[in-house]
Structures are given as structure tokens and as C-alpha cells.
mmCIF file of C-alpha atoms in Angstrom:
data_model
loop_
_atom_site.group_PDB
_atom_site.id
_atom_site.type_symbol
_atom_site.label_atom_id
_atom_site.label_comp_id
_atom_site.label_asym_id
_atom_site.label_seq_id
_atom_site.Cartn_x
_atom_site.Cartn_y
_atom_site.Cartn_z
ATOM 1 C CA UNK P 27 0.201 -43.446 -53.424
ATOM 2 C CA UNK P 28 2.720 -41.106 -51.976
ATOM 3 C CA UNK P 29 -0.039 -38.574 -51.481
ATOM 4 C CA UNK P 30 -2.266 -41.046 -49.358
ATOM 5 C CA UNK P 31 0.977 -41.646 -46.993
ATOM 6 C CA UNK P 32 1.198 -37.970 -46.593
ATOM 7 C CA UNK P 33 -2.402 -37.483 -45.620
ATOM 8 C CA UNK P 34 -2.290 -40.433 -43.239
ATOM 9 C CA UNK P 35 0.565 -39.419 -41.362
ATOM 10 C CA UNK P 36 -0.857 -35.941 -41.105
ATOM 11 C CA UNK P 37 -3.720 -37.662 -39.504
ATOM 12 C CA UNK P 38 -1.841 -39.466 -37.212
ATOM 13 C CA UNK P 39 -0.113 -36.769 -36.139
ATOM 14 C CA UNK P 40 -3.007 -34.636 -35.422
ATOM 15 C CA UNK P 41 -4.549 -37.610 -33.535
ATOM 16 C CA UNK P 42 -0.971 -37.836 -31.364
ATOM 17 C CA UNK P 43 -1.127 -34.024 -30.541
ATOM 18 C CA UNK P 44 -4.911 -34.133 -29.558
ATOM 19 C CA UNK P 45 -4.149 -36.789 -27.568
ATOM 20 C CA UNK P 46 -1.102 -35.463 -25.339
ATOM 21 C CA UNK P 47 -3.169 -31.992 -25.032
ATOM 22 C CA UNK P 48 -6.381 -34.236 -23.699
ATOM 23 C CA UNK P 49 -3.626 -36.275 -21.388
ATOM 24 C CA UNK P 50 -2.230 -32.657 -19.923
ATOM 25 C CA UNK P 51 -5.031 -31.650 -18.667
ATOM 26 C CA UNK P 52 -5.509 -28.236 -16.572
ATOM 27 C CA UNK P 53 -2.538 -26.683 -14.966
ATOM 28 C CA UNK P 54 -3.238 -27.384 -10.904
ATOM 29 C CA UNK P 55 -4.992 -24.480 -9.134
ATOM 30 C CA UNK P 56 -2.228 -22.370 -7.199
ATOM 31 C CA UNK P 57 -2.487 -23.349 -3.814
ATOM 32 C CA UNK P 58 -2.353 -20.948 -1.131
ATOM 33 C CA UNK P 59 0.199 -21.296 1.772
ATOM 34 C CA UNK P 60 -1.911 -22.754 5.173
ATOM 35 C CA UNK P 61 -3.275 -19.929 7.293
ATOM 36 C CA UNK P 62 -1.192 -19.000 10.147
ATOM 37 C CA UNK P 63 -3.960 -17.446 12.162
ATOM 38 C CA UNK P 64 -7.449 -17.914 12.857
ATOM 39 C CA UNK P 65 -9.661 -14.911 11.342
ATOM 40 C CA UNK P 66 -12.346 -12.556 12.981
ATOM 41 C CA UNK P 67 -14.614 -10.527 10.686
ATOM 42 C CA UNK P 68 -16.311 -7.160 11.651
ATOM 43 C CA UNK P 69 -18.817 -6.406 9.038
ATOM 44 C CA UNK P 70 -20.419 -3.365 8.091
ATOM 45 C CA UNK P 71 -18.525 -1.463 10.282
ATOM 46 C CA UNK P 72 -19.589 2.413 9.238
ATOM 47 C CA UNK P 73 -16.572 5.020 9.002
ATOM 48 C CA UNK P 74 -17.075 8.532 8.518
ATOM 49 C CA UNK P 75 -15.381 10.927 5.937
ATOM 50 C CA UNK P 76 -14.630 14.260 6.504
ATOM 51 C CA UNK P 77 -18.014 15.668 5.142
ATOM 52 C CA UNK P 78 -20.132 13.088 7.833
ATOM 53 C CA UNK P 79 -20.728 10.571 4.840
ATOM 54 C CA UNK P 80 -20.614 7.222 6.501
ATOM 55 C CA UNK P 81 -18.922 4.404 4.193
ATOM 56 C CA UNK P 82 -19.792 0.442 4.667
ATOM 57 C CA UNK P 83 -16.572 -1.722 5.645
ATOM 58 C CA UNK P 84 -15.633 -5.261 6.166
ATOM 59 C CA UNK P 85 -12.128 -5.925 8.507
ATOM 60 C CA UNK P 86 -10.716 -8.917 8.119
ATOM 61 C CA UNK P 87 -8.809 -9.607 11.348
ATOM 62 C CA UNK P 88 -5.584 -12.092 12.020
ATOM 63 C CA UNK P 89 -6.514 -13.710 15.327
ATOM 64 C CA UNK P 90 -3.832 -13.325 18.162
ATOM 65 C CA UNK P 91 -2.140 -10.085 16.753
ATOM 66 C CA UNK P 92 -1.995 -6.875 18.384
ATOM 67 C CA UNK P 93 -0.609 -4.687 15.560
ATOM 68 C CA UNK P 94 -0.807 -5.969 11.812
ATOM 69 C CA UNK P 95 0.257 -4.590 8.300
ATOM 70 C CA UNK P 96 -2.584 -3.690 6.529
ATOM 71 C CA UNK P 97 -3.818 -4.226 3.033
ATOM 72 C CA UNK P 98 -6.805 -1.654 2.003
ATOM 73 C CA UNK P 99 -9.298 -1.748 -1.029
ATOM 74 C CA UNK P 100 -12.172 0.405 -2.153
ATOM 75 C CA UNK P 101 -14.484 -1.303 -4.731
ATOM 76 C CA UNK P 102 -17.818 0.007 -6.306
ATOM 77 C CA UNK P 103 -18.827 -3.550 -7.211
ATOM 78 C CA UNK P 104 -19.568 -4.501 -3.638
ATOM 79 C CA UNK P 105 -17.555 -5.793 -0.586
ATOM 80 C CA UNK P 106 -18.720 -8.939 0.064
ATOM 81 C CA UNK P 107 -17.975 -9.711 -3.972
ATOM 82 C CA UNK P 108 -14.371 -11.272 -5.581
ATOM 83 C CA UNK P 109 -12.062 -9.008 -3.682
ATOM 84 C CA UNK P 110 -14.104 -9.208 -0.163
ATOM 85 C CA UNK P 111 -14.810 -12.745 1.300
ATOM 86 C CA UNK P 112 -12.212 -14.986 -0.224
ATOM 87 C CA UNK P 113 -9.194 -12.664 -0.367
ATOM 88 C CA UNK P 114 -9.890 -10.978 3.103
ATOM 89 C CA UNK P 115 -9.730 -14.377 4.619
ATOM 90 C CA UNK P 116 -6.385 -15.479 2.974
ATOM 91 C CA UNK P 117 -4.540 -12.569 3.734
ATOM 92 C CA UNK P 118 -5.531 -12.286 7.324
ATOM 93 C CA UNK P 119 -4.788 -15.839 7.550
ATOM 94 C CA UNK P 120 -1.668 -15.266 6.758
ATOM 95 C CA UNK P 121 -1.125 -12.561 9.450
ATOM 96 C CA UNK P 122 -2.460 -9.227 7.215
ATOM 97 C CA UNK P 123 -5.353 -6.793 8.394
ATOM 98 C CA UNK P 124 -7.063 -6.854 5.323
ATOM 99 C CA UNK P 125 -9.729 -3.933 4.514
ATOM 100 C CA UNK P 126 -12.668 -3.802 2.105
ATOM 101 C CA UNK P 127 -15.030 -0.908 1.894
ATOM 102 C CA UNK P 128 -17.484 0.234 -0.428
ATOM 103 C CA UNK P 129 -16.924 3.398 -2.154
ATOM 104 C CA UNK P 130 -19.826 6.401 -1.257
ATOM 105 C CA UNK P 131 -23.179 5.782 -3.149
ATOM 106 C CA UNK P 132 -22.535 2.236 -3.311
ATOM 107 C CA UNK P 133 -24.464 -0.912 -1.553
ATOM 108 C CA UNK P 134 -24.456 0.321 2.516
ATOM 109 C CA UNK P 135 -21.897 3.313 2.401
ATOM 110 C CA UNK P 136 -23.574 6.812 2.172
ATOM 111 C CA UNK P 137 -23.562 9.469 0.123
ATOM 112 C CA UNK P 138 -24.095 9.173 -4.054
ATOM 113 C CA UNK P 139 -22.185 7.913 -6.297
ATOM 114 C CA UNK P 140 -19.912 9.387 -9.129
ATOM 115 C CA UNK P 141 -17.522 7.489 -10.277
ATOM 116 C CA UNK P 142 -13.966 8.684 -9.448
ATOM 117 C CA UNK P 143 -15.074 12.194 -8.007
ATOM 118 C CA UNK P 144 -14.611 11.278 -4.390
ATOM 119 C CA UNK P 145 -12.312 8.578 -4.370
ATOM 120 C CA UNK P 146 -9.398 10.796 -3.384
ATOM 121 C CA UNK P 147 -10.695 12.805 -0.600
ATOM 122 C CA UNK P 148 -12.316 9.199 0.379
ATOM 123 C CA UNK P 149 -9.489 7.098 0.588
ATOM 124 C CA UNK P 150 -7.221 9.672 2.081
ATOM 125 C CA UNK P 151 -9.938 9.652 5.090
ATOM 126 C CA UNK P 152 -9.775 6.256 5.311
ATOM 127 C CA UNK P 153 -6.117 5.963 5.409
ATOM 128 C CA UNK P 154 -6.219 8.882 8.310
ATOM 129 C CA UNK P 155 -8.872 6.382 10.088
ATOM 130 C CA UNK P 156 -6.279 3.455 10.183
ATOM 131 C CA UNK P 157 -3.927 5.477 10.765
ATOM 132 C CA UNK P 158 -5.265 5.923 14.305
ATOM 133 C CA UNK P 159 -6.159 2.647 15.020
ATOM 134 C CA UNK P 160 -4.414 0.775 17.753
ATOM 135 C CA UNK P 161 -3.956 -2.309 15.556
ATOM 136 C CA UNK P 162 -2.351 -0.509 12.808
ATOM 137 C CA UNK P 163 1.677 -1.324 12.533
ATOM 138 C CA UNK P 164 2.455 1.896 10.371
ATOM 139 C CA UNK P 165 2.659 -0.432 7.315
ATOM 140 C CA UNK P 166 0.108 -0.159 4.753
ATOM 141 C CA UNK P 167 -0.519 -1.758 1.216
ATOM 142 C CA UNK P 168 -3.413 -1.104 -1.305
ATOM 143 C CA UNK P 169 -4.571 -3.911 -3.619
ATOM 144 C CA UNK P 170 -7.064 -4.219 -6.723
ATOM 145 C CA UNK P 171 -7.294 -3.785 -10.315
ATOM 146 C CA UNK P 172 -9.808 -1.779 -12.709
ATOM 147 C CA UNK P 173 -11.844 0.849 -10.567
ATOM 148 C CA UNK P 174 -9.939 -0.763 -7.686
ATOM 149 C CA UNK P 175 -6.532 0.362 -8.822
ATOM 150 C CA UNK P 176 -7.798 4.059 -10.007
ATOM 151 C CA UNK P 177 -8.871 4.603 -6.301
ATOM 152 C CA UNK P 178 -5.272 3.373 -5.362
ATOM 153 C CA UNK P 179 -4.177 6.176 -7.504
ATOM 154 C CA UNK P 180 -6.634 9.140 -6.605
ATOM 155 C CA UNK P 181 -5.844 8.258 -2.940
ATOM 156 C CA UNK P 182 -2.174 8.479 -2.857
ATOM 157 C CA UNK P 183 -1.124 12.148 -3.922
ATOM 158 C CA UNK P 184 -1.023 13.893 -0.513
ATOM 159 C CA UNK P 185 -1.673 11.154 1.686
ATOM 160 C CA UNK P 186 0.110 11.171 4.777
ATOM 161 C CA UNK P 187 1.491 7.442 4.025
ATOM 162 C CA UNK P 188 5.009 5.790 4.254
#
């Protein structure tokens, strides 16, 4: 008898704890602060390295700023992917130049691709580029994991950045 009172009150509890995990639910979605600006877009914009190679890149724009920070990442798996689109948007909405450029050999930048052997000598070009652009506030931020965050790393030794 006892052992039939132990087995149905397991039961029940099981049946409580299934139930308060089906009443929880998801966690909400983080929500995103509203955008501050209005964003422009120049796609496809070509910029050359120091060797002539030209390499695809999206700008994501705030709308109404002169100067901006700027946040900079070099993917292999295609601008207009995860990192491109969605993020560029969001941060220039919320008052960032956000940059997203294909690394050589990949999608519409020149050149061939091998993974990692360029990436420094790349991104230290492209960090020269913005570096002379009118927009640029002198503040500048890299972003992305995974092949993302090794160019972050091959790009930094010796790059004239602050």
C-alpha cells in the first residue's frame, strides 16, 4: 500500500513540474532599443588593397550624421548573411557606421581565397581606407565570432588604430 502512495505522488509530481515548465514558456526575445536614425545602405561598394585586389563591401550608414564611430567585420560566409543585413541596420540605427566586407576570394571581392593568409594585410588596408574617410570619427570597433574574430586578430598587430 505504502509503495502505491509513493509511486502516485511521484507521478503527481512529475505531472506538476511538466506542467509549470509548459506554463513558462520561452524566455521573451531581447528587444533592441528603437533606432535613433534612419539608415542608408551603399552596397557592393569595391575597395582596393594594397596589391589592386578589389574587396566587395556593404556600409551601413546612420542618417543625419556627419562623423560616426565605426564598427568593421570581415566574413568569408558572405555579407549580406547573419552578420550583414540585420546587424548593420541595428547598429546604424542606433547612430554606428557599421561595415561588412567580404574577405578576398569570396562572393564579389577579388582575388582567391585562403583562409587566414591575407586577412592581416587585408584588414589593415581596410582600416587605412576608413581611416581616410570624411565620416570616420577616429573611433573604431571590430565585431564577430569564429573566422570573424580570427580576422579581428590577424588585423590588429601593426595597425595604425587607437
Amino acid at each position: 500500500m505504502k509503495t502505491m502512495y509513493t509511486r502516485l505522488f511521484r507521478s503527481l509530481i512529475i505531472v506538476l513540474a511538466v506542467i509549470g515548465l509548459l506554463a513558462a514558456g520561452k524566455p521573451d526575445k531581447p528587444r533592441l532599443p528603437e533606432p535613433k536614425y534612419e539608415v542608408r545602405v551603399e552596397k557592393d561598394l569595391m575597395v582596393p588593397m594594397r596589391d589592386g585586389v578589389n574587396m566587395a563591401t556593404d556600409i551601413y550608414f546612420p542618417v543625419g550624421l556627419d562623423r560616426a564611430p565605426v564598427v568593421l567585420s570581415r566574413t568569408p560566409y558572405g555579407k549580406s548573411r547573419a552578420i550583414g543585413g540585420s546587424d548593420g541596420k541595428a547598429l546604424a540605427g542606433q547612430g554606428y557606421i557599421f561595415i561588412v566586407q567580404d574577405v578576398r576570394g569570396r562572393f564579389k571581392s577579388g582575388g582567391e581565397f585562403y583562409p587566414f593568409l591575407y586577412d592581416g594585410d587585408d584588414g589593415r588596408d581596410m582600416i587605412a581606407w576608413i581611416q581616410q574617410q570624411p565620416w570616420f570619427d577616429g573611433k573604431l570597433g571590430t565585431t564577430g565570432a569564429s573566422y570573424l574574430g580570427a580576422t579581428q586578430w590577424f588585423q590588429a598587430p601593426d595597425a595604425d588604430i587607437t
